[in-house]
Short mmCIF file of C-alpha atoms in Angstrom, two decimals:
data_model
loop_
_atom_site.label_atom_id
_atom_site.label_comp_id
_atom_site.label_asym_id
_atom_site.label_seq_id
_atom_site.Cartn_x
_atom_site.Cartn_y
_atom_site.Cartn_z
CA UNK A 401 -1.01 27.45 35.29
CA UNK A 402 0.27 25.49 32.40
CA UNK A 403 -1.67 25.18 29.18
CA UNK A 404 -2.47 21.57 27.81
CA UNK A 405 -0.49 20.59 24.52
CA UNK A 406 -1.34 18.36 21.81
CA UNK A 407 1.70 16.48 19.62
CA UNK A 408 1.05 17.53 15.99
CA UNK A 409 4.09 16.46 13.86
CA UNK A 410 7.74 15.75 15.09
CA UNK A 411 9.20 18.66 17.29
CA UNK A 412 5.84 20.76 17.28
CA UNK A 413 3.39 21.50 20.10
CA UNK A 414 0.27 23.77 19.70
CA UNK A 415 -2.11 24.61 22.17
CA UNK A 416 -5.28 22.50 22.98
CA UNK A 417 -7.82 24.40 20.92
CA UNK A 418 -6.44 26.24 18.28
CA UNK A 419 -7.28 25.06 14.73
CA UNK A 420 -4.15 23.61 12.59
CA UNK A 421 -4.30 24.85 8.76
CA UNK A 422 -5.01 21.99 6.99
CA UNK A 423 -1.55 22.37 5.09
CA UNK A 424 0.66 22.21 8.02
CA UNK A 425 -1.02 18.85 9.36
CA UNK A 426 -0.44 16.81 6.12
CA UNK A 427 3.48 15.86 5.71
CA UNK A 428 5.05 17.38 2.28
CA UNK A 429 2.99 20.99 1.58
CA UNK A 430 1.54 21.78 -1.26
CA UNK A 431 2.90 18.78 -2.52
CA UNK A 432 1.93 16.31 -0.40
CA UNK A 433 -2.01 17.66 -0.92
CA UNK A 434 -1.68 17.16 -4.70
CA UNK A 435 -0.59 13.98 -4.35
CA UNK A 436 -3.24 13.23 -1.72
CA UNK A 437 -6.08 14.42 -4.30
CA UNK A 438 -4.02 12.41 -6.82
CA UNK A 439 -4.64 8.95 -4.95
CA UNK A 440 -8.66 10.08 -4.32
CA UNK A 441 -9.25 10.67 -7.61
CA UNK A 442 -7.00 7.09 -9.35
CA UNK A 443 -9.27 5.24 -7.15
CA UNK A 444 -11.97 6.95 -7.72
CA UNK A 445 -11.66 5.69 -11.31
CA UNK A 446 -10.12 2.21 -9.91
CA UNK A 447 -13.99 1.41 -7.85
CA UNK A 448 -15.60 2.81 -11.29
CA UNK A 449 -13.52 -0.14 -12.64
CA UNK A 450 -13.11 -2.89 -10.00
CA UNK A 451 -16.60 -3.29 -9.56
CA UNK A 452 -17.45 -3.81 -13.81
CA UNK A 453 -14.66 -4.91 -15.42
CA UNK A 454 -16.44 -9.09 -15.17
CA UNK A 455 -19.28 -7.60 -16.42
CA UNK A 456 -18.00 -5.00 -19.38
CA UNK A 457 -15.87 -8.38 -20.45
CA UNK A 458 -19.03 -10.27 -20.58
CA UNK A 459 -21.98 -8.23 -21.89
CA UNK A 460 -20.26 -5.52 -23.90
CA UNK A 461 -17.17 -7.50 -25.23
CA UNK A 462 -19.05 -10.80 -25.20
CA UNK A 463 -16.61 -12.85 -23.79
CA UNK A 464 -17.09 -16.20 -22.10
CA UNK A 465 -16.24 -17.09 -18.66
CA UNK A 466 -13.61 -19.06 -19.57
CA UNK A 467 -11.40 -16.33 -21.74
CA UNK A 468 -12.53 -13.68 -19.06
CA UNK A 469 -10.77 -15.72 -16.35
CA UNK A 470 -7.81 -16.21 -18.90
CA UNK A 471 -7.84 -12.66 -19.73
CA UNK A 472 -7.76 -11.70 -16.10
CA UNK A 473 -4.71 -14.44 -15.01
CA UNK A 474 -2.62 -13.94 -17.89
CA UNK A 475 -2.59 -10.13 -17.55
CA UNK A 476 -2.14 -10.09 -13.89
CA UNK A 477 0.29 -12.33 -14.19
CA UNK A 478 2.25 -9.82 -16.37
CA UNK A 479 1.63 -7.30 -14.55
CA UNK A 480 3.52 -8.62 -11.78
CA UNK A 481 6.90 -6.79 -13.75
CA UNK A 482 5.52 -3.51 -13.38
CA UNK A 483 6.97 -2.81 -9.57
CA UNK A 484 10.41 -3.72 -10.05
CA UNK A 485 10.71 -2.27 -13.97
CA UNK A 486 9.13 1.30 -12.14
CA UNK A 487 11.56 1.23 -9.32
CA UNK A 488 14.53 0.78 -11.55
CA UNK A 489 13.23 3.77 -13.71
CA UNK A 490 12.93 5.69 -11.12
CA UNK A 491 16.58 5.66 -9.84
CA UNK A 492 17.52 6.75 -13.76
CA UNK A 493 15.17 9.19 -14.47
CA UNK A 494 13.07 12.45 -12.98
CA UNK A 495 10.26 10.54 -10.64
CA UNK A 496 7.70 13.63 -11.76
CA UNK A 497 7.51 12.75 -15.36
CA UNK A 498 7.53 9.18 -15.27
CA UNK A 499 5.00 8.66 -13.11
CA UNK A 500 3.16 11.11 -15.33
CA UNK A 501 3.93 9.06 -18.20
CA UNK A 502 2.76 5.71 -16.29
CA UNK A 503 -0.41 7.54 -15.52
CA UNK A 504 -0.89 8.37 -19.85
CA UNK A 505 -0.21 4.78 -20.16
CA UNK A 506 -2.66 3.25 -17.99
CA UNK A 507 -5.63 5.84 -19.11
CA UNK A 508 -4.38 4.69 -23.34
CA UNK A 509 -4.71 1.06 -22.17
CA UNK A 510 -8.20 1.67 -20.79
CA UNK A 511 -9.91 3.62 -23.84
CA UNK A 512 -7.98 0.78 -26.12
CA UNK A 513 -9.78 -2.05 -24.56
CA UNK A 514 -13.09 -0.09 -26.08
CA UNK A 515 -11.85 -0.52 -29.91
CA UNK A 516 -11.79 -3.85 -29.47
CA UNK A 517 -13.42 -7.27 -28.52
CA UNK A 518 -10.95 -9.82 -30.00
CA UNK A 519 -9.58 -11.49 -27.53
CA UNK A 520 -5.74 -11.83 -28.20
CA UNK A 521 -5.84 -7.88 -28.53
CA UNK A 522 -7.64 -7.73 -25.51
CA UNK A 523 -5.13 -9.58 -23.94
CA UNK A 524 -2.26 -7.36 -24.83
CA UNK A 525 -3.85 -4.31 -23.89
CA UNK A 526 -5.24 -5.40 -20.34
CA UNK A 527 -1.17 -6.66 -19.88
CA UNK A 528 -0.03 -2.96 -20.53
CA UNK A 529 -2.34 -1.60 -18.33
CA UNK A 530 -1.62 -4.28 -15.98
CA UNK A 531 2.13 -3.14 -15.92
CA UNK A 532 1.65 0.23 -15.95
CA UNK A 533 -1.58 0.02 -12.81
CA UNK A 534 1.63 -1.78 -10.72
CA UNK A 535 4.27 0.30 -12.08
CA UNK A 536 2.17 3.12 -10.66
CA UNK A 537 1.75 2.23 -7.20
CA UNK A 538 5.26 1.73 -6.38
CA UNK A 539 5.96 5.20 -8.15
CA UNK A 540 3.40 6.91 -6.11
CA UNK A 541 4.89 5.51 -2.84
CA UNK A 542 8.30 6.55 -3.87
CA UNK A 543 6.92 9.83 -4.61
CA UNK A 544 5.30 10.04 -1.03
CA UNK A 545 8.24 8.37 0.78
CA UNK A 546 10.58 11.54 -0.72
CA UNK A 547 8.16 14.25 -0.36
CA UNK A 548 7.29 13.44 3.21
CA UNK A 549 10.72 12.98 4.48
CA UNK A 550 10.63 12.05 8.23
CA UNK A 551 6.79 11.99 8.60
CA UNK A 552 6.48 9.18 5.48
CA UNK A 553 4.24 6.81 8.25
CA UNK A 554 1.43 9.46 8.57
CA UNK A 555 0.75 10.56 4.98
CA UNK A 556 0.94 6.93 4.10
CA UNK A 557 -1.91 6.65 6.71
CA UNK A 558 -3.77 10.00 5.16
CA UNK A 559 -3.13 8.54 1.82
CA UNK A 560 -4.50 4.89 2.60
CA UNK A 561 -7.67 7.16 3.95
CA UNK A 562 -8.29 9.64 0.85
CA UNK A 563 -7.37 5.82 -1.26
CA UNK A 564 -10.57 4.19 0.44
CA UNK A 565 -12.72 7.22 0.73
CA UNK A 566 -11.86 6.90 -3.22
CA UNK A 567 -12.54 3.69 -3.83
CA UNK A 568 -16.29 3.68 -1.79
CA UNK A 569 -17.13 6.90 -4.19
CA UNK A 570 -16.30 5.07 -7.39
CA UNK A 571 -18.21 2.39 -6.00
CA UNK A 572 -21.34 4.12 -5.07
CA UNK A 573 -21.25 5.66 -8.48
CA UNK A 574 -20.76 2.23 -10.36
CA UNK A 575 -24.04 0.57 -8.83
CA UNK A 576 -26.01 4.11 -9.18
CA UNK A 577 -24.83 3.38 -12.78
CA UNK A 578 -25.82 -0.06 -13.44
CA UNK A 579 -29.35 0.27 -12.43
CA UNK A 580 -29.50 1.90 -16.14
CA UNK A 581 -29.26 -1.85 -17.16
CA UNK A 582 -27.52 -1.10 -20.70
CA UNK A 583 -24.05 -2.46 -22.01
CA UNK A 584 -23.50 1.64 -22.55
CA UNK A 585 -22.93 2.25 -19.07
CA UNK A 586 -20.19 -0.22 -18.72
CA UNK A 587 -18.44 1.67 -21.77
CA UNK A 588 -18.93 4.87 -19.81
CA UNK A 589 -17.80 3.31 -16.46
CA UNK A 590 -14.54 2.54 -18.51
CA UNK A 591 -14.01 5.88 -20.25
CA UNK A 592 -14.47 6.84 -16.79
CA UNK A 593 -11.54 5.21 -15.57
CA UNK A 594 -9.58 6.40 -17.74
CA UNK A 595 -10.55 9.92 -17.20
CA UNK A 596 -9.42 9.14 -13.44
CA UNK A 597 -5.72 8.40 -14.79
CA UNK A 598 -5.72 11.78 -17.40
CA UNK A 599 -6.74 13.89 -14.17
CA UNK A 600 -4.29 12.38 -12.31
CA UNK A 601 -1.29 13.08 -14.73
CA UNK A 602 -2.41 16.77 -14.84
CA UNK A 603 -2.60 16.88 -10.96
CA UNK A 604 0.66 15.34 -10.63
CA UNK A 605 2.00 17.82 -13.58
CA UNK A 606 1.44 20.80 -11.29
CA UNK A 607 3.40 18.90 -8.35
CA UNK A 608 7.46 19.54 -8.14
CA UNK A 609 10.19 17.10 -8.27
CA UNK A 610 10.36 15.41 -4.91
CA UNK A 611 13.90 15.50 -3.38
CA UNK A 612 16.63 12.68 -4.22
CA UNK A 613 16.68 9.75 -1.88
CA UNK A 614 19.83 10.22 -0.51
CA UNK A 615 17.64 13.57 1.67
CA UNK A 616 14.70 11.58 2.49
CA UNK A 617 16.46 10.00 5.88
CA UNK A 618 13.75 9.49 8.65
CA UNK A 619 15.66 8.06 11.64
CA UNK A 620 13.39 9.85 14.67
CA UNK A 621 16.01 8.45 16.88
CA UNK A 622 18.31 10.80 18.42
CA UNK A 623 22.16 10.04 17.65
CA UNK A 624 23.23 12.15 20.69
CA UNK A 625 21.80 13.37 23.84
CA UNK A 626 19.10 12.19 26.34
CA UNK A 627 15.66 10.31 25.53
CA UNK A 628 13.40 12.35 23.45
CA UNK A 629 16.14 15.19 21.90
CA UNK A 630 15.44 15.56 18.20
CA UNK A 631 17.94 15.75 15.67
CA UNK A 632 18.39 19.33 13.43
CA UNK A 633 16.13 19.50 10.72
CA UNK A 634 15.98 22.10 7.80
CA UNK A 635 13.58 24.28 6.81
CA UNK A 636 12.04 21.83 4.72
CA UNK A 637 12.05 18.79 7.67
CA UNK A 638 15.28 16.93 6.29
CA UNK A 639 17.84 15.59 8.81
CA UNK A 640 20.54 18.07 8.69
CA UNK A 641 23.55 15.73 9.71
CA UNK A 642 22.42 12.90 7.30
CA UNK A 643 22.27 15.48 4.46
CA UNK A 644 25.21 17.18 4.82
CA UNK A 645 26.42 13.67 5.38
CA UNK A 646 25.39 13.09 1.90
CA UNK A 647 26.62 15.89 0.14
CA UNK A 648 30.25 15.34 2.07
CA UNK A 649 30.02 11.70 0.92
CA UNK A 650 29.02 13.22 -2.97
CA UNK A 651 31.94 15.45 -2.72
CA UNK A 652 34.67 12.61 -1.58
CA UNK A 653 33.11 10.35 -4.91
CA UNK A 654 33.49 13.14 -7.29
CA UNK A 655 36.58 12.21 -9.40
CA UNK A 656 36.77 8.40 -8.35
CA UNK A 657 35.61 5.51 -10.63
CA UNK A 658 31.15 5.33 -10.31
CA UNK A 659 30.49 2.97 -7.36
CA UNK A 660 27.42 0.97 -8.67
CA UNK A 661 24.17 1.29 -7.21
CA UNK A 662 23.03 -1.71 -4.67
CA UNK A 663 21.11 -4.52 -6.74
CA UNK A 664 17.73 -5.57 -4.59
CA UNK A 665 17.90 -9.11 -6.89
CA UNK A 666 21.59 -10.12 -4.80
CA UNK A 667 20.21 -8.72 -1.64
CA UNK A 668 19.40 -12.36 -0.48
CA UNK A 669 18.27 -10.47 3.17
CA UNK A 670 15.64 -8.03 1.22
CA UNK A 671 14.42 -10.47 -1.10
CA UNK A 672 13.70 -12.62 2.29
CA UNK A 673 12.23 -9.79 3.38
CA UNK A 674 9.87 -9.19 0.64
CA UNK A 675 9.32 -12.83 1.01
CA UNK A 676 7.63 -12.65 4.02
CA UNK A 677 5.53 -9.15 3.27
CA UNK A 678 3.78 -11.54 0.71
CA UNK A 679 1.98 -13.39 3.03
CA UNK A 680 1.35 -11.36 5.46
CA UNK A 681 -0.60 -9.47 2.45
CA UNK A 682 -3.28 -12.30 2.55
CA UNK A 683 -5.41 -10.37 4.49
CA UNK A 684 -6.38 -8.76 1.00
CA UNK A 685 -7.37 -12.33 -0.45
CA UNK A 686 -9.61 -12.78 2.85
CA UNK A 687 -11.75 -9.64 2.40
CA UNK A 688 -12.09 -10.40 -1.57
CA UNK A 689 -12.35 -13.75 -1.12
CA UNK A 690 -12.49 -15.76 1.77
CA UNK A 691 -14.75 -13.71 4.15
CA UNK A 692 -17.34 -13.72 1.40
CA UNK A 693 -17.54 -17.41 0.43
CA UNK A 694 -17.38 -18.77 4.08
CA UNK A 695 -20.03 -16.46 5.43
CA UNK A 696 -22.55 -17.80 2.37
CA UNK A 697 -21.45 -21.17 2.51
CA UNK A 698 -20.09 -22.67 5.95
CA UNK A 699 -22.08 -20.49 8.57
CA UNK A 700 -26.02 -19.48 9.13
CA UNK A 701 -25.45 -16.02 8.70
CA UNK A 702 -27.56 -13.67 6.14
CA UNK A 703 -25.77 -13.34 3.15
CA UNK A 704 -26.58 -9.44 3.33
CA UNK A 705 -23.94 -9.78 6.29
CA UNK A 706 -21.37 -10.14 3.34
CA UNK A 707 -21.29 -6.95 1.96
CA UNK A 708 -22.18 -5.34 4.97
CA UNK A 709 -18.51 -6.91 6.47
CA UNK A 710 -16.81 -4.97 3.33
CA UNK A 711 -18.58 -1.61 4.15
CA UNK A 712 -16.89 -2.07 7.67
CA UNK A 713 -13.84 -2.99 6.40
CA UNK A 714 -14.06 0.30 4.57
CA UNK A 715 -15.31 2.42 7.12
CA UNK A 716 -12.63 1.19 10.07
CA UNK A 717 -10.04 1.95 7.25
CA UNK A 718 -11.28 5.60 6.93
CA UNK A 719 -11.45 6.28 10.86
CA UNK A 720 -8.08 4.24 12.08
CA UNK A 721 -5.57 4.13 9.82
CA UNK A 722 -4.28 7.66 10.55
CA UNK A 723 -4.45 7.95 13.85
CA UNK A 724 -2.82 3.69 13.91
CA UNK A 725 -0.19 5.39 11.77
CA UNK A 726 1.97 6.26 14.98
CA UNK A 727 2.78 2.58 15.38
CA UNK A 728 5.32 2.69 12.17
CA UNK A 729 6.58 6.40 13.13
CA UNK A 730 10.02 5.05 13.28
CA UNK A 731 11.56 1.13 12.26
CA UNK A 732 12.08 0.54 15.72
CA UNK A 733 8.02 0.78 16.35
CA UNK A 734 7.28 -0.72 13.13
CA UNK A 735 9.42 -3.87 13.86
CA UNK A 736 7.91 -3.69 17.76
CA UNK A 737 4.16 -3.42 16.21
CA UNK A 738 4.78 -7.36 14.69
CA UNK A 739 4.04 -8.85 17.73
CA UNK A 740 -0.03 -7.06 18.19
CA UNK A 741 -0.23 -7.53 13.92
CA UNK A 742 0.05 -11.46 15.23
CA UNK A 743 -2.07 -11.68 17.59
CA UNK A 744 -5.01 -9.84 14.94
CA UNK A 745 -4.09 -12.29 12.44
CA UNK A 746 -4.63 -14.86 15.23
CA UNK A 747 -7.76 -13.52 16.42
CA UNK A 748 -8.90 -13.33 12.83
CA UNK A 749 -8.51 -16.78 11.82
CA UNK A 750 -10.02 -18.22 15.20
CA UNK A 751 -13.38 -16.23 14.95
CA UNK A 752 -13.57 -17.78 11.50
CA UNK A 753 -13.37 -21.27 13.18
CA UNK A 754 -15.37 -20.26 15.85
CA UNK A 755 -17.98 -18.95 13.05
CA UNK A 756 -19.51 -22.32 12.01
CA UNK A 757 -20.41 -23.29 15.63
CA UNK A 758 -23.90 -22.75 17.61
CA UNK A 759 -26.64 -19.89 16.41
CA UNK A 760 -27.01 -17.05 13.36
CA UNK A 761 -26.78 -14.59 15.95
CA UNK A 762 -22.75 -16.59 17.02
CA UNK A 763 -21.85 -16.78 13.17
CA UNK A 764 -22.88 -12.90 12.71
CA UNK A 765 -21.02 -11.83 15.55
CA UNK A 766 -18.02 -14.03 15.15
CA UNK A 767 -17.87 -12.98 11.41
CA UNK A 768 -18.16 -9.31 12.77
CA UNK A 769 -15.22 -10.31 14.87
CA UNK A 770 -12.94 -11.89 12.13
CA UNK A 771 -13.91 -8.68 10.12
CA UNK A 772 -12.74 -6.42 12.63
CA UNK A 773 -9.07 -8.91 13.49
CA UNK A 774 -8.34 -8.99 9.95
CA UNK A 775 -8.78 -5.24 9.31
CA UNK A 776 -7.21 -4.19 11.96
CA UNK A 777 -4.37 -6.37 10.93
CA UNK A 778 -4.95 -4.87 7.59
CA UNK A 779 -4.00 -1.34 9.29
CA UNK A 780 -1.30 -2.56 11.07
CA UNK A 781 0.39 -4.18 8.46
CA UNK A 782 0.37 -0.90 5.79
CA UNK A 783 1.85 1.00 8.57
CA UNK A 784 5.44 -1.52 9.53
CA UNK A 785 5.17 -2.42 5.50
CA UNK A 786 5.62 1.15 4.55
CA UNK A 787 8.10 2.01 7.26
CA UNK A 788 10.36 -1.11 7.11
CA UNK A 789 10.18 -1.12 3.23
CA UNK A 790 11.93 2.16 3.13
CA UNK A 791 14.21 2.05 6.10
CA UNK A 792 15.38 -1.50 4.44
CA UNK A 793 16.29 0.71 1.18
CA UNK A 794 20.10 1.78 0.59
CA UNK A 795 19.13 5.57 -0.74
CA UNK A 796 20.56 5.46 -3.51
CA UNK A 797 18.73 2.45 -4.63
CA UNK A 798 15.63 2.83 -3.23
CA UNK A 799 13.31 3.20 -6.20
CA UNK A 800 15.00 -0.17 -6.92
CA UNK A 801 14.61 -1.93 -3.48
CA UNK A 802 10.54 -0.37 -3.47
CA UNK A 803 9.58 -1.95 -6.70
CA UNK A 804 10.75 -5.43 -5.46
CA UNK A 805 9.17 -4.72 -2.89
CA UNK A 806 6.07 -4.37 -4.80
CA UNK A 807 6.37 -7.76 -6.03
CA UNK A 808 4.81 -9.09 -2.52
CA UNK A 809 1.14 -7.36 -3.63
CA UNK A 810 1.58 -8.84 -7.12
CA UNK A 811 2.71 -11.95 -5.76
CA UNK A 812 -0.46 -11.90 -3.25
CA UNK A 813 -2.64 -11.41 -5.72
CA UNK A 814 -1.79 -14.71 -7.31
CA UNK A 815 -1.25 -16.85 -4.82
CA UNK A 816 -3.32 -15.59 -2.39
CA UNK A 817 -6.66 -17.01 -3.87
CA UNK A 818 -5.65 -20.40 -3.66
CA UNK A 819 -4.40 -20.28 -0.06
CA UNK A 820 -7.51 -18.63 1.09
CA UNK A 821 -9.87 -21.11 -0.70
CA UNK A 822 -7.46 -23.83 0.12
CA UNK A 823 -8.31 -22.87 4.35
CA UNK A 824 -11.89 -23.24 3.04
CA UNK A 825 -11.78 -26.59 1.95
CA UNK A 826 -10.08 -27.37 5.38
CA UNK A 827 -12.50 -25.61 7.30
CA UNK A 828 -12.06 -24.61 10.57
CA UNK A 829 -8.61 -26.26 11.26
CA UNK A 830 -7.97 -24.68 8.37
CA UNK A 831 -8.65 -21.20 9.00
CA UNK A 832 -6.83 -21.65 12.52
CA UNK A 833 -3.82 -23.02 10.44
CA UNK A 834 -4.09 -20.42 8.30
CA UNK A 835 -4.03 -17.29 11.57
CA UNK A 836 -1.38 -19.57 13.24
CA UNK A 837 0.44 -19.22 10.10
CA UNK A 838 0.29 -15.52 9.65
CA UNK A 839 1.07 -15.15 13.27
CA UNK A 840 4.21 -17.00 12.86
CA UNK A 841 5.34 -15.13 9.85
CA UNK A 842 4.88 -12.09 12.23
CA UNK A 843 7.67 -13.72 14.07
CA UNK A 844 10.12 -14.47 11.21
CA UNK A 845 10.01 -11.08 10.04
CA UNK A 846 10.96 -9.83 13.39
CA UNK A 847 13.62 -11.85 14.03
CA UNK A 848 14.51 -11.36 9.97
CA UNK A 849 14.56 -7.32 10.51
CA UNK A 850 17.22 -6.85 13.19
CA UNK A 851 17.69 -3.87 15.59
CA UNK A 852 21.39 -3.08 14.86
CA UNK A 853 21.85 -1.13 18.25
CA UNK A 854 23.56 2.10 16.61
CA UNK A 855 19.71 3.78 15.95
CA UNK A 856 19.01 1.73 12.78
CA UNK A 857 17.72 -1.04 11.57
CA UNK A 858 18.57 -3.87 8.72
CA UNK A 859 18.04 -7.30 7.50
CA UNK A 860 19.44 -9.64 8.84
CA UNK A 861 22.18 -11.92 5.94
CA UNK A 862 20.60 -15.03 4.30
CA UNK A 863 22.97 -18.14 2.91
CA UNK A 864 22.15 -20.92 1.28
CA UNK A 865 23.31 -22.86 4.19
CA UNK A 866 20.32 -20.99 6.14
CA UNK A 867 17.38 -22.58 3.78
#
């Protein structure tokens, strides 16, 4: 009689029933842990953070509402250079240390803005850590995408988990804090935050240097042979023919004039690309935003629903996004997962509608809905994001073409305000416009990302005469 199986990672079957070490189900080893505890503990200090910094700006630096909302727009705005500057670095220099370094940065910027309450210096110190909290994300999925090789979809999944689980501990400890009611404990909540980014650089010191991009090759799709065969892998998971590949290739350049790098800034296809990624990363404006101001002002439901929405958000997050990280195992699911990330966005923005209509009890459970669309959509979209961001990379530019990349978050986080507020004002037409719209871009992207046929995947060439 045969025993039942279970599909673990790539290649490997173990036995209904017997425990997996906890190291050999996360992607990367000892590194990809450290890196894991990395991410819990920088957003540990981020919910310390997120959930003060309007007040720290207002009771303990005295500011008005006016200069904190400058303060706040000005330095995001700024920090909207800190993807593409860290993704260049990192295709110069050793990732290890300069993400280290980013981390020192961002944990000086946050004990500075204690020395201070003048406003212009204020400014310039929230813009540094602006640059260097952006520059650091990008870094830390470069770091991931290299040290996870083939299996880059599922830690980013584990990652987005330990990330949230994070960000609810920091929060839980912020409004424990705040019941103290002094201006002290927002100077502690900061000084907390920054101890979150010096733990972080000593975690990350003890990690090694991840492997050069031109090894981190994660095409699941078998070159040769029938349906299912995997390809050779090292020891360490790497795709044996693509590396030796890459060393054949590094032995043929050596003597010949240096062949630049690709540029991500004349890759008219991957800027298109990132295009697109920024709005479909509205679904972050719509949890911070949106979902909050049209529950308390356009529908019947208790405002206690509002935060209540955000805990599920949190909680679906911490449950699903792993085991939803199959659906971006390879480009060819990630670019076939579009199609369901529509039809969420869709279903989002119609309970929204639907919200205003009839009874509480219809606006709580259409709200519950909409909560549920947009996170799953949420889920979804990390998962094709991470995978087609990466597979969309040249190698040997990829710290390059990731840091653009990053640009559609920064972008988001900009823009994304006023479209959210701008469905508001439209009401329900306008959050139906606003799911049809998302939807659609669902569509663009897919027909923007083509399936070349040969096993891979790439973006399809944009001219002007195509505008």
């Amino acid at each position: 009689m045969s025993r039942p199986w279970r599909r673990t990672a790539p290649g490997e079957r173990i036995p209904l029933g017997k425990r997996i070490p906890l190291g050999e189900r996360i992607p990367g080893g000892r590194n990809g842990r450290r890196m894991l505890v990395v991410s819990f503990v920088d957003r540990v200090g981020s919910g310390l953070w997120g959930a003060t910094a309007a007040l720290y700006f207002t009771y303990a630096a005295g500011l008005t509402t006016a200069e904190i909302g400058l303060l706040l727009g000005v330095s995001g705005a700024i920090g909207i250079a800190g993807p593409p500057l860290g993704g260049a670095l990192a295709d110069r220099v050793p990732l290890r240390p300069l993400l280290i370094t980013v981390q020192l940065v961002r944990a000086v910027a946050s004990l500075a803005l204690l020395t201070t309450t003048d406003l212009r210096l204020l400014l310039a110190i929230a813009s540094l850590g602006g640059v260097g909290d952006r520059a650091s994300s990008v870094l830390t999925k470069l770091y991931a995408t290299r040290v996870a090789g083939p299996d880059r979809a599922r830690y980013q999944a584990i990652t987005r988990t330990a990330a949230n689980s994070g960000w609810a501990v920091g929060g839980l400890i912020a409004a424990v804090a705040l019941t103290g009611g002094s201006t002290a404990v927002y100077r502690w909540l900061l000084i907390g935050d920054a101890l979150s980014f010096l733990a972080s650089a000593l975690i990350t010191l003890g990690c090694a240097e991840p492997p050069s991009a031109t090894r981190v090759v994660a095409t699941s799709h078998p070159r040769g042979g029938g349906k299912g065969a995997e390809e050779p892998r090292d020891e360490q998971g790497w795709d044996v023919e693509a590396r030796d590949e890459a060393a054949r290739g590094e032995a043929v350049r050596k003597g010949a004039p240096a062949v630049p790098p690709p540029n991500p800034w004349r890759d008219r296809g991957y800027l298109t690309y990132t295009a697109t990624e920024a709005v479909l990363f509205l679904d972050d404006s719509v949890f911070k935003i949106g979902l909050p101001l049209w529950a308390a002002t356009a529908t019947h439901a208790p405002h206690e629903l509002v935060p209540l929405l955000l805990v599920l958000n949190n909680l679906l997050v911490v449950v699903f996004q792993v085991p939803l990280a199959r659906f971006g195992a390879t480009p060819h699911t990630a670019r076939a997962t579009l199609w369901p990330l529509a039809g969420a966005f869709l279903l989002g923005g119609t309970a929204l509608a639907a919200s205003t209509a009839g009874a509480t009890w219809l606006a709580v459970g259409a709200l519950v809905l909409a909560a549920t669309a947009f996170t799953v959509a949420e889920m979804l979209h990390a998962t094709i994001s991470w995978e087609l961001s990466v597979a969309l990379a040249p190698a040997g530019a990829q710290g390059a073409y990731l840091g653009v990349h990053g640009l559609a978050q920064a972008v988001q986080r900009s823009v994304g305000p006023l479209a959210v507020t701008a469905a508001i004002a439209a009401g329900p037409l306008g959050w139906l416009g606003f799911g049809a719209g998302l939807a659609a871009m669902c569509g663009a992207q897919r027909h923007l990302v083509r399936d070349r046929g040969d096993g891979a995947l790439s973006v399809a060439p944009v001219t002007v005469s195509e505008h």
